[in-house]
Amino acid sequence: MAKDKKVEQITDMDEDFAQWFTDIVTRAELISYSGAKGFFILRPYGYAIWENIQNELDKRFKELGHVNVSMPLLIPESLLQKEKDHVEGFAPECAWVTFGGSEELDERLCIRPTSETLFCDHWQQTVQSWRDLPMLYNQWCSVLRWEKSTRPFLRHREFLWQEGHTLHATAEEAIEETERMLDVYAELYEDVLAMPVVKGVKTDKEKFAGAERTYTVECMMHDGKALQNGTSHYFGDGFAKAFDITYTDKNNRLVHPFQTSWGFSTRSIGGIIMTHGDNNGLCLPPRVAPVQVVVVPVASQKPGVLEKATELVSRLKAAGVRVMCDTSDQSPGWKFAEHEMKGVPLRIEIGPRDIEQDQCMAARRDKSARQGESALQGESALQGESARQGGVDKLPIPLAGLEIEVKKLLEDIQKSLFDNAKANLTRNTRSASTLDEIRIIQNENGGFIKAMWCGSRECELKMKEEIGVTARCIPYDQERVGDSCPVCGKPSDKMVIWGVAY
Amino acid sequence: MAKDKKVEQITDMDEDFAQWFTDIVTRAELISYSGAKGFFILRPYGYAIWENIQNELDKRFKELGHVNVSMPLLIPESLLQKEKDHVEGFAPECAWVTFGGSEELDERLCIRPTSETLFCDHWQQTVQSWRDLPMLYNQWCSVLRWEKSTRPFLRHREFLWQEGHTLHATAEEAIEETERMLDVYAELYEDVLAMPVVKGVKTDKEKFAGAERTYTVECMMHDGKALQNGTSHYFGDGFAKAFDITYTDKNNRLVHPFQTSWGFSTRSIGGIIMTHGDNNGLCLPPRVAPVQVVVVPVASQKPGVLEKATELVSRLKAAGVRVMCDTSDQSPGWKFAEHEMKGVPLRIEIGPRDIEQDQCMAARRDKSARQGESALQGESALQGESARQGGVDKLPIPLAGLEIEVKKLLEDIQKSLFDNAKANLTRNTRSASTLDEIRIIQNENGGFIKAMWCGSRECELKMKEEIGVTARCIPYDQERVGDSCPVCGKPSDKMVIWGVAY
């Protein structure tokens, strides 16, 4: 009866990182493929992670005075075309609506790839006085970009995100806002997703279509590649001029306001997988995990076990822990592997022997892989209490102090995940001063490469052509790792982080 | 300086109800028109109401075991066509995507008008065993329906909603779910939105495309018309058969599951306006109001006034009240009118005289209209503390008991709004036993008309042709208001509520 479901083995991440990623995405039931190419279904477990990210971000946005709105899904073609750089960047990947019912439309409508043009159009009509500023708007929605090749979480034709759009009286205020929102993203990554970031500014080549300046947070994945998600753009008054947005300032002059936008998407979930996951599956930071603790009754047919398990769940729930009890008729061994696959940070086991000793056993997800023992193997051995003899590091917790101990463990797991990711980032960031050094690092190690840059687009393009890396950012934290641009040899005082990006 | 903004007079609701509605929608800054016909912008104040509704519903859904997911925005034409009745109902009002970038698509994709087909397609691939059931899914999103004529909140081409979709092992369980979710909607309307409902079942003519049975909650607006929003559909196994969804039951047989769906949209905000609004503007039930209390300092240039106002705001915020302080440089009179227009349930005024007496003054939004004195008139008289002499019923509140008193008042406003709406519903619901009686009631009063019905579509169509009313529902609470169908004269034991719907 317990045998109609199996926790399937996933591909080893060192053998095939891409397949390992896809295996986790599908087997942890985060995403399903849909009938339309490049469109994905965010399943309940995947969506619950997104809801937690949403709650954390939304709280931060609102504390800073932002309000949510809902703009239309569709943009008339003529509206999209108002800002030259912007339309050039986005029109090639727009999906176009040409029929409403059986009627062909007079003007094509594109499904929003991003909503700058809609916000500008709205503000053109509503902003009048300095009293109306700043406008601090945000929208939670999905956007469409008709990508050629797609991958779950990393590149969808439709993805969920938030897009913040703000309007300010001065350039200074707008730049402050742009930087402030980048800090919000950085803090979310580090404190909630346990992902260390490199903060910086994009080169002109890499900036957002229509922006004067794009700020970014770059994260490093297990395989040394960069994931970019969480960018903040300063527009100056370029959009305001293109859309004729003006306001009357305190001196009664009609002037243009200054604008920003910033976005954070479900891509971040791909980042969580590739930062914390291992060969046992997903590994979720407690602060973003839909289920922080799973309670597994062992030998649950014995009297009192299920009751005790239920009691522990109630106690943890009352203490504000996101907890579930797995009372299904699968074997404990199957359950251990299943919840490890799904990345539940902490497993609590409770059986007759534990009850006798007024304790339960805790198994940390972040330790399960490092024991060198895959919980996926030897399922047959993992039946009943015999499963308890496995090599996984388990900790007895006295029931009296359960809530405090569990919360401490969750905090410790959160911190340890961050520390490990930080160590990976540090280990895989190298400095180079010549093109040869860069080439060797890129070929042998990958990761992030710090090098000086003269600032010319030509040298930037050459790095892409010859080495295959792009400028991830000009980091806030500048160092001198040389005196000249490794490409052209000109004296340079700007350090860039180069890498390969998802 | 305080004069560059004006609270504009809105149209009298007795003169032109439709214009009164539009005036409130735009002047309370709930909605703006967008560049694409029939697409509306939900502005921060309107969206905040929707967020409160979302929070209340989402909490209830989750307590009942539902989980949120995200399905694609686009449906391949072939998928939409799998269920015959469903496609007939929806295809005529679909928006079609025909181009992705510069490439014409092989198959047209429609923007979801509703997502039954997507959920079915997903379940066809993922549901296998009785262990997978029930599937209790929900999605928060927007949908598109290419309506010919549109009105803010009531009929958009794009609107925000939630759509619940569930799959069950038996017909009984699915019907229970359908009825349970209708009860959730009814409870939300009555307890949160202060809108009394009539619960019932739709006639076959009025049911959802593809459903076996549609349950509905019908609300009555100020003008006697019905607003339908919040329907719950039982599909039997019709969709499961059309999409080939099967599962292995406990006896190892391959069988079809049974399905439901249910939806609630931003239309409800239109209902709030037309249930509680008056000639001073919007009037929001406290449980859904973005701002429950506005604190207005009076004679705020006097020492200590602003400090005291800020202190009251902090105290109320700490007590869990959604409160704001209006410290703008507008006159108190302007602020009174503005916040009445925006339907803030309770206004707290605090000035030097109040501070001396250790009290503040409270003005209830739900009482402001009934005093026969529009706060919009006589702005010039409403300057400083002289404003306090107006005819509006104001209540002194000792500062010592502020939190308790404010919460009591908010509860009382909530209840009084419901009672008034209930009285309107009762007053405007009439029984009739002949076609002539029905015609007279419809011509002279409108509202809801209870009458017996034989059950034939022919008689239902005649009611529409001859009287102009449609069957709102066959209510749960049945009465005998006659013995025979007023149209054909056949003996009838089914009572229907007839009316005109938005």
PDB file of C-alpha atoms in Angstrom, chain A residues 159-403:
ATOM      1  CA  PHE A 159       6.936  35.324 -15.159  1.00  0.00           C
ATOM      2  CA  LEU A 160       5.620  36.727 -11.898  1.00  0.00           C
ATOM      3  CA  TRP A 161       7.280  39.766 -10.432  1.00  0.00           C
ATOM      4  CA  GLN A 162       6.791  43.096  -8.768  1.00  0.00           C
ATOM      5  CA  GLU A 163       7.605  46.287 -10.580  1.00  0.00           C
ATOM      6  CA  GLY A 164       8.029  49.442  -8.550  1.00  0.00           C
ATOM      7  CA  HIS A 165       7.641  52.795 -10.322  1.00  0.00           C
ATOM      8  CA  THR A 166       8.287  56.107  -8.650  1.00  0.00           C
ATOM      9  CA  LEU A 167       8.248  59.773  -9.574  1.00  0.00           C
ATOM     10  CA  HIS A 168      10.209  62.455  -7.731  1.00  0.00           C
ATOM     11  CA  ALA A 169      10.641  66.210  -7.692  1.00  0.00           C
ATOM     12  CA  THR A 170      14.431  66.103  -8.013  1.00  0.00           C
ATOM     13  CA  ALA A 171      17.121  63.939  -9.562  1.00  0.00           C
ATOM     14  CA  GLU A 172      18.746  63.538  -6.138  1.00  0.00           C
ATOM     15  CA  GLU A 173      15.588  62.131  -4.587  1.00  0.00           C
ATOM     16  CA  ALA A 174      15.112  59.743  -7.507  1.00  0.00           C
ATOM     17  CA  ILE A 175      18.692  58.473  -7.274  1.00  0.00           C
ATOM     18  CA  GLU A 176      18.270  58.002  -3.516  1.00  0.00           C
ATOM     19  CA  GLU A 177      15.148  55.964  -4.178  1.00  0.00           C
ATOM     20  CA  THR A 178      16.920  53.843  -6.793  1.00  0.00           C
ATOM     21  CA  GLU A 179      19.706  53.060  -4.356  1.00  0.00           C
ATOM     22  CA  ARG A 180      17.335  52.534  -1.418  1.00  0.00           C
ATOM     23  CA  MET A 181      15.346  49.914  -3.332  1.00  0.00           C
ATOM     24  CA  LEU A 182      18.518  48.118  -4.353  1.00  0.00           C
ATOM     25  CA  ASP A 183      19.348  47.951  -0.657  1.00  0.00           C
ATOM     26  CA  VAL A 184      15.924  46.435   0.017  1.00  0.00           C
ATOM     27  CA  TYR A 185      16.658  43.698  -2.537  1.00  0.00           C
ATOM     28  CA  ALA A 186      20.131  43.105  -1.115  1.00  0.00           C
ATOM     29  CA  GLU A 187      18.765  42.841   2.415  1.00  0.00           C
ATOM     30  CA  LEU A 188      16.005  40.457   1.280  1.00  0.00           C
ATOM     31  CA  TYR A 189      18.521  38.238  -0.478  1.00  0.00           C
ATOM     32  CA  GLU A 190      20.937  38.106   2.407  1.00  0.00           C
ATOM     33  CA  ASP A 191      18.592  38.051   5.409  1.00  0.00           C
ATOM     34  CA  VAL A 192      15.674  36.059   4.014  1.00  0.00           C
ATOM     35  CA  LEU A 193      16.954  33.983   1.092  1.00  0.00           C
ATOM     36  CA  ALA A 194      20.391  33.462   2.698  1.00  0.00           C
ATOM     37  CA  MET A 195      22.047  34.480  -0.571  1.00  0.00           C
ATOM     38  CA  PRO A 196      25.040  36.833  -0.370  1.00  0.00           C
ATOM     39  CA  VAL A 197      25.051  39.513  -3.057  1.00  0.00           C
ATOM     40  CA  VAL A 198      27.441  41.769  -4.870  1.00  0.00           C
ATOM     41  CA  LYS A 199      25.938  45.241  -5.170  1.00  0.00           C
ATOM     42  CA  GLY A 200      26.901  47.397  -8.091  1.00  0.00           C
ATOM     43  CA  VAL A 201      26.031  49.407 -11.160  1.00  0.00           C
ATOM     44  CA  LYS A 202      25.577  47.999 -14.662  1.00  0.00           C
ATOM     45  CA  THR A 203      27.733  49.149 -17.552  1.00  0.00           C
ATOM     46  CA  ASP A 204      25.908  51.172 -20.211  1.00  0.00           C
ATOM     47  CA  LYS A 205      25.808  48.117 -22.430  1.00  0.00           C
ATOM     48  CA  GLU A 206      24.024  46.050 -19.788  1.00  0.00           C
ATOM     49  CA  LYS A 207      21.607  48.646 -18.455  1.00  0.00           C
ATOM     50  CA  PHE A 208      17.808  48.586 -18.799  1.00  0.00           C
ATOM     51  CA  ALA A 209      16.298  49.888 -22.046  1.00  0.00           C
ATOM     52  CA  GLY A 210      15.590  53.559 -21.454  1.00  0.00           C
ATOM     53  CA  ALA A 211      17.437  53.897 -18.144  1.00  0.00           C
ATOM     54  CA  GLU A 212      20.206  56.385 -17.362  1.00  0.00           C
ATOM     55  CA  ARG A 213      21.654  54.011 -14.786  1.00  0.00           C
ATOM     56  CA  THR A 214      20.856  50.466 -13.659  1.00  0.00           C
ATOM     57  CA  TYR A 215      21.810  49.145 -10.221  1.00  0.00           C
ATOM     58  CA  THR A 216      21.969  45.419  -9.651  1.00  0.00           C
ATOM     59  CA  VAL A 217      22.503  42.702  -7.086  1.00  0.00           C
ATOM     60  CA  GLU A 218      24.388  39.712  -8.475  1.00  0.00           C
ATOM     61  CA  CYS A 219      24.356  36.330  -6.784  1.00  0.00           C
ATOM     62  CA  MET A 220      26.654  33.398  -7.423  1.00  0.00           C
ATOM     63  CA  MET A 221      25.237  29.952  -8.036  1.00  0.00           C
ATOM     64  CA  HIS A 222      26.807  26.588  -7.069  1.00  0.00           C
ATOM     65  CA  ASP A 223      28.341  26.285 -10.520  1.00  0.00           C
ATOM     66  CA  GLY A 224      29.975  29.701 -10.337  1.00  0.00           C
ATOM     67  CA  LYS A 225      27.561  31.394 -12.733  1.00  0.00           C
ATOM     68  CA  ALA A 226      25.820  34.637 -11.870  1.00  0.00           C
ATOM     69  CA  LEU A 227      22.095  35.065 -11.390  1.00  0.00           C
ATOM     70  CA  GLN A 228      20.822  38.552 -11.956  1.00  0.00           C
ATOM     71  CA  ASN A 229      17.457  39.394 -10.443  1.00  0.00           C
ATOM     72  CA  GLY A 230      16.659  42.516  -8.533  1.00  0.00           C
ATOM     73  CA  THR A 231      17.600  45.561 -10.563  1.00  0.00           C
ATOM     74  CA  SER A 232      16.800  49.184  -9.841  1.00  0.00           C
ATOM     75  CA  HIS A 233      16.753  51.790 -12.597  1.00  0.00           C
ATOM     76  CA  TYR A 234      17.211  55.543 -12.573  1.00  0.00           C
ATOM     77  CA  PHE A 235      15.538  57.194 -15.574  1.00  0.00           C
ATOM     78  CA  GLY A 236      16.374  60.842 -15.045  1.00  0.00           C
ATOM     79  CA  ASP A 237      13.601  62.872 -16.687  1.00  0.00           C
ATOM     80  CA  GLY A 238      13.840  61.025 -20.009  1.00  0.00           C
ATOM     81  CA  PHE A 239      10.529  59.217 -19.747  1.00  0.00           C
ATOM     82  CA  ALA A 240       8.839  62.295 -18.274  1.00  0.00           C
ATOM     83  CA  LYS A 241       9.906  64.274 -21.342  1.00  0.00           C
ATOM     84  CA  ALA A 242       8.868  61.539 -23.772  1.00  0.00           C
ATOM     85  CA  PHE A 243       5.440  61.266 -22.112  1.00  0.00           C
ATOM     86  CA  ASP A 244       5.058  64.969 -21.336  1.00  0.00           C
ATOM     87  CA  ILE A 245       4.711  64.544 -17.564  1.00  0.00           C
ATOM     88  CA  THR A 246       4.982  67.893 -15.818  1.00  0.00           C
ATOM     89  CA  TYR A 247       4.124  69.377 -12.442  1.00  0.00           C
ATOM     90  CA  THR A 248       3.955  72.827 -10.927  1.00  0.00           C
ATOM     91  CA  ASP A 249       6.769  73.246  -8.444  1.00  0.00           C
ATOM     92  CA  LYS A 250       6.728  75.388  -5.282  1.00  0.00           C
ATOM     93  CA  ASN A 251       7.898  78.383  -7.322  1.00  0.00           C
ATOM     94  CA  ASN A 252       4.961  77.923  -9.679  1.00  0.00           C
ATOM     95  CA  ARG A 253       7.116  76.725 -12.584  1.00  0.00           C
ATOM     96  CA  LEU A 254       6.056  73.859 -14.828  1.00  0.00           C
ATOM     97  CA  VAL A 255       8.848  71.247 -14.704  1.00  0.00           C
ATOM     98  CA  HIS A 256       9.504  67.550 -15.409  1.00  0.00           C
ATOM     99  CA  PRO A 257       9.776  65.061 -12.548  1.00  0.00           C
ATOM    100  CA  PHE A 258      12.431  62.322 -12.222  1.00  0.00           C
ATOM    101  CA  GLN A 259      11.674  58.649 -12.333  1.00  0.00           C
ATOM    102  CA  THR A 260      12.770  55.188 -11.164  1.00  0.00           C
ATOM    103  CA  SER A 261      11.668  51.590 -11.540  1.00  0.00           C
ATOM    104  CA  TRP A 262      12.796  48.353  -9.889  1.00  0.00           C
ATOM    105  CA  GLY A 263      11.825  44.727 -10.173  1.00  0.00           C
ATOM    106  CA  PHE A 264      12.183  41.371  -8.468  1.00  0.00           C
ATOM    107  CA  SER A 265      10.848  38.135  -9.923  1.00  0.00           C
ATOM    108  CA  THR A 266      10.288  34.396  -9.471  1.00  0.00           C
ATOM    109  CA  ARG A 267      13.785  33.971 -10.972  1.00  0.00           C
ATOM    110  CA  SER A 268      14.923  34.330  -7.387  1.00  0.00           C
ATOM    111  CA  ILE A 269      13.476  30.869  -6.676  1.00  0.00           C
ATOM    112  CA  GLY A 270      15.794  29.452  -9.325  1.00  0.00           C
ATOM    113  CA  GLY A 271      18.550  31.208  -7.411  1.00  0.00           C
ATOM    114  CA  ILE A 272      17.534  29.590  -4.117  1.00  0.00           C
ATOM    115  CA  ILE A 273      17.700  26.162  -5.765  1.00  0.00           C
ATOM    116  CA  MET A 274      21.125  26.741  -7.306  1.00  0.00           C
ATOM    117  CA  THR A 275      22.556  28.324  -4.152  1.00  0.00           C
ATOM    118  CA  HIS A 276      21.375  25.922  -1.450  1.00  0.00           C
ATOM    119  CA  GLY A 277      20.282  22.728  -3.211  1.00  0.00           C
ATOM    120  CA  ASP A 278      22.322  19.524  -3.139  1.00  0.00           C
ATOM    121  CA  ASN A 279      22.165  15.978  -4.421  1.00  0.00           C
ATOM    122  CA  ASN A 280      19.294  15.189  -2.049  1.00  0.00           C
ATOM    123  CA  GLY A 281      17.180  17.904  -3.621  1.00  0.00           C
ATOM    124  CA  LEU A 282      15.984  21.326  -2.630  1.00  0.00           C
ATOM    125  CA  CYS A 283      17.224  23.008   0.545  1.00  0.00           C
ATOM    126  CA  LEU A 284      15.152  25.958   1.683  1.00  0.00           C
ATOM    127  CA  PRO A 285      16.219  28.745   4.025  1.00  0.00           C
ATOM    128  CA  PRO A 286      13.797  28.626   6.990  1.00  0.00           C
ATOM    129  CA  ARG A 287      12.639  32.235   6.513  1.00  0.00           C
ATOM    130  CA  VAL A 288      11.228  31.454   3.077  1.00  0.00           C
ATOM    131  CA  ALA A 289      10.298  27.768   3.482  1.00  0.00           C
ATOM    132  CA  PRO A 290       6.541  27.047   3.183  1.00  0.00           C
ATOM    133  CA  VAL A 291       7.079  24.225   5.688  1.00  0.00           C
ATOM    134  CA  GLN A 292       9.838  24.962   8.206  1.00  0.00           C
ATOM    135  CA  VAL A 293       9.418  21.801  10.224  1.00  0.00           C
ATOM    136  CA  VAL A 294       7.936  18.437   9.321  1.00  0.00           C
ATOM    137  CA  VAL A 295       7.010  16.128  12.164  1.00  0.00           C
ATOM    138  CA  VAL A 296       7.291  12.441  11.229  1.00  0.00           C
ATOM    139  CA  PRO A 297       5.793   9.906  13.623  1.00  0.00           C
ATOM    140  CA  VAL A 298       7.917   6.750  13.752  1.00  0.00           C
ATOM    141  CA  ALA A 299       6.212   3.400  14.424  1.00  0.00           C
ATOM    142  CA  SER A 300       2.988   5.357  14.355  1.00  0.00           C
ATOM    143  CA  GLN A 301       0.855   2.279  14.827  1.00  0.00           C
ATOM    144  CA  LYS A 302       2.114   2.076  18.434  1.00  0.00           C
ATOM    145  CA  PRO A 303      -0.252   3.632  21.011  1.00  0.00           C
ATOM    146  CA  GLY A 304       0.307   7.285  21.814  1.00  0.00           C
ATOM    147  CA  VAL A 305       2.705   8.081  18.946  1.00  0.00           C
ATOM    148  CA  LEU A 306       0.254   9.885  16.649  1.00  0.00           C
ATOM    149  CA  GLU A 307      -1.232  11.773  19.591  1.00  0.00           C
ATOM    150  CA  LYS A 308       2.203  12.935  20.691  1.00  0.00           C
ATOM    151  CA  ALA A 309       3.133  13.960  17.142  1.00  0.00           C
ATOM    152  CA  THR A 310      -0.070  15.991  16.879  1.00  0.00           C
ATOM    153  CA  GLU A 311       0.676  17.629  20.201  1.00  0.00           C
ATOM    154  CA  LEU A 312       4.147  18.686  19.037  1.00  0.00           C
ATOM    155  CA  VAL A 313       2.652  20.167  15.855  1.00  0.00           C
ATOM    156  CA  SER A 314       0.129  22.178  17.868  1.00  0.00           C
ATOM    157  CA  ARG A 315       2.817  23.477  20.155  1.00  0.00           C
ATOM    158  CA  LEU A 316       5.073  24.537  17.284  1.00  0.00           C
ATOM    159  CA  LYS A 317       2.164  26.101  15.371  1.00  0.00           C
ATOM    160  CA  ALA A 318       1.220  28.100  18.463  1.00  0.00           C
ATOM    161  CA  ALA A 319       4.829  29.289  18.641  1.00  0.00           C
ATOM    162  CA  GLY A 320       4.542  30.677  15.106  1.00  0.00           C
ATOM    163  CA  VAL A 321       6.457  27.915  13.317  1.00  0.00           C
ATOM    164  CA  ARG A 322       5.225  26.779   9.871  1.00  0.00           C
ATOM    165  CA  VAL A 323       4.883  23.087  10.636  1.00  0.00           C
ATOM    166  CA  MET A 324       3.150  20.048   9.168  1.00  0.00           C
ATOM    167  CA  CYS A 325       2.700  16.482  10.376  1.00  0.00           C
ATOM    168  CA  ASP A 326       3.184  13.734   7.809  1.00  0.00           C
ATOM    169  CA  THR A 327       0.602  11.147   8.795  1.00  0.00           C
ATOM    170  CA  SER A 328       0.408   9.522   5.361  1.00  0.00           C
ATOM    171  CA  ASP A 329       0.709   5.746   5.120  1.00  0.00           C
ATOM    172  CA  GLN A 330       4.150   5.889   3.519  1.00  0.00           C
ATOM    173  CA  SER A 331       7.134   4.439   5.379  1.00  0.00           C
ATOM    174  CA  PRO A 332       9.250   6.755   7.576  1.00  0.00           C
ATOM    175  CA  GLY A 333      12.180   6.194   5.204  1.00  0.00           C
ATOM    176  CA  TRP A 334      10.123   7.346   2.240  1.00  0.00           C
ATOM    177  CA  LYS A 335       8.987  10.379   4.203  1.00  0.00           C
ATOM    178  CA  PHE A 336      12.544  11.283   5.228  1.00  0.00           C
ATOM    179  CA  ALA A 337      13.681  11.246   1.595  1.00  0.00           C
ATOM    180  CA  GLU A 338      10.554  13.061   0.349  1.00  0.00           C
ATOM    181  CA  HIS A 339      10.861  15.975   2.765  1.00  0.00           C
ATOM    182  CA  GLU A 340      14.593  16.196   2.186  1.00  0.00           C
ATOM    183  CA  MET A 341      13.853  16.365  -1.546  1.00  0.00           C
ATOM    184  CA  LYS A 342      11.414  19.189  -0.835  1.00  0.00           C
ATOM    185  CA  GLY A 343      14.012  21.041   1.215  1.00  0.00           C
ATOM    186  CA  VAL A 344      12.130  21.221   4.525  1.00  0.00           C
ATOM    187  CA  PRO A 345      14.747  22.779   6.830  1.00  0.00           C
ATOM    188  CA  LEU A 346      14.083  20.646   9.901  1.00  0.00           C
ATOM    189  CA  ARG A 347      12.603  17.188  10.479  1.00  0.00           C
ATOM    190  CA  ILE A 348      11.358  16.150  13.889  1.00  0.00           C
ATOM    191  CA  GLU A 349      10.950  12.412  14.468  1.00  0.00           C
ATOM    192  CA  ILE A 350       8.961  11.050  17.354  1.00  0.00           C
ATOM    193  CA  GLY A 351       8.586   7.353  18.221  1.00  0.00           C
ATOM    194  CA  PRO A 352       7.819   5.192  21.279  1.00  0.00           C
ATOM    195  CA  ARG A 353      11.423   5.217  22.518  1.00  0.00           C
ATOM    196  CA  ASP A 354      11.548   9.032  22.260  1.00  0.00           C
ATOM    197  CA  ILE A 355       8.293   9.360  24.153  1.00  0.00           C
ATOM    198  CA  GLU A 356       9.657   7.181  26.941  1.00  0.00           C
ATOM    199  CA  GLN A 357      12.632   9.510  27.199  1.00  0.00           C
ATOM    200  CA  ASP A 358      10.569  12.726  26.898  1.00  0.00           C
ATOM    201  CA  GLN A 359      12.421  13.771  23.779  1.00  0.00           C
ATOM    202  CA  CYS A 360      12.232  13.874  20.019  1.00  0.00           C
ATOM    203  CA  MET A 361      14.932  13.616  17.362  1.00  0.00           C
ATOM    204  CA  ALA A 362      15.797  16.532  15.058  1.00  0.00           C
ATOM    205  CA  ALA A 363      17.462  16.159  11.645  1.00  0.00           C
ATOM    206  CA  ARG A 364      18.721  19.273   9.901  1.00  0.00           C
ATOM    207  CA  ARG A 365      18.244  19.421   6.139  1.00  0.00           C
ATOM    208  CA  ASP A 366      21.435  21.431   5.697  1.00  0.00           C
ATOM    209  CA  LYS A 367      23.476  18.639   7.301  1.00  0.00           C
ATOM    210  CA  SER A 368      21.859  15.692   5.532  1.00  0.00           C
ATOM    211  CA  ALA A 369      23.927  15.850   2.368  1.00  0.00           C
ATOM    212  CA  ARG A 370      27.259  16.542   3.946  1.00  0.00           C
ATOM    213  CA  GLN A 371      27.105  13.281   5.851  1.00  0.00           C
ATOM    214  CA  GLY A 372      27.927  11.631   2.549  1.00  0.00           C
ATOM    215  CA  GLU A 373      24.864   9.473   2.966  1.00  0.00           C
ATOM    216  CA  SER A 374      22.086  10.081   0.516  1.00  0.00           C
ATOM    217  CA  ALA A 375      18.743   9.608   2.205  1.00  0.00           C
ATOM    218  CA  LEU A 376      17.503   8.468  -1.171  1.00  0.00           C
ATOM    219  CA  GLN A 377      19.475   5.275  -1.004  1.00  0.00           C
ATOM    220  CA  GLY A 378      18.579   2.194   0.924  1.00  0.00           C
ATOM    221  CA  GLU A 379      14.915   2.917   1.313  1.00  0.00           C
ATOM    222  CA  SER A 380      14.236  -0.667   2.265  1.00  0.00           C
ATOM    223  CA  ALA A 381      16.522  -0.309   5.261  1.00  0.00           C
ATOM    224  CA  LEU A 382      14.716   2.782   6.403  1.00  0.00           C
ATOM    225  CA  GLN A 383      11.638   1.146   7.853  1.00  0.00           C
ATOM    226  CA  GLY A 384      10.296   1.954  11.274  1.00  0.00           C
ATOM    227  CA  GLU A 385      12.754   2.707  13.999  1.00  0.00           C
ATOM    228  CA  SER A 386      15.559   0.892  12.210  1.00  0.00           C
ATOM    229  CA  ALA A 387      15.729   3.970  10.003  1.00  0.00           C
ATOM    230  CA  ARG A 388      17.080   5.750  13.023  1.00  0.00           C
ATOM    231  CA  GLN A 389      20.367   3.947  12.750  1.00  0.00           C
ATOM    232  CA  GLY A 390      21.287   5.761   9.497  1.00  0.00           C
ATOM    233  CA  GLY A 391      24.363   7.949   9.235  1.00  0.00           C
ATOM    234  CA  VAL A 392      22.406  11.195   9.308  1.00  0.00           C
ATOM    235  CA  ASP A 393      23.334  13.481  12.159  1.00  0.00           C
ATOM    236  CA  LYS A 394      20.362  13.546  14.498  1.00  0.00           C
ATOM    237  CA  LEU A 395      19.991  15.575  17.615  1.00  0.00           C
ATOM    238  CA  PRO A 396      17.828  14.656  20.614  1.00  0.00           C
ATOM    239  CA  ILE A 397      15.640  17.540  21.840  1.00  0.00           C
ATOM    240  CA  PRO A 398      13.995  17.388  25.287  1.00  0.00           C
ATOM    241  CA  LEU A 399      10.272  17.956  24.763  1.00  0.00           C
ATOM    242  CA  ALA A 400      10.101  20.510  27.568  1.00  0.00           C
ATOM    243  CA  GLY A 401      12.162  23.035  25.592  1.00  0.00           C
ATOM    244  CA  LEU A 402      10.870  22.112  22.127  1.00  0.00           C
ATOM    245  CA  GLU A 403       9.733  25.525  20.869  1.00  0.00           C
TER     246      GLU A 403
END
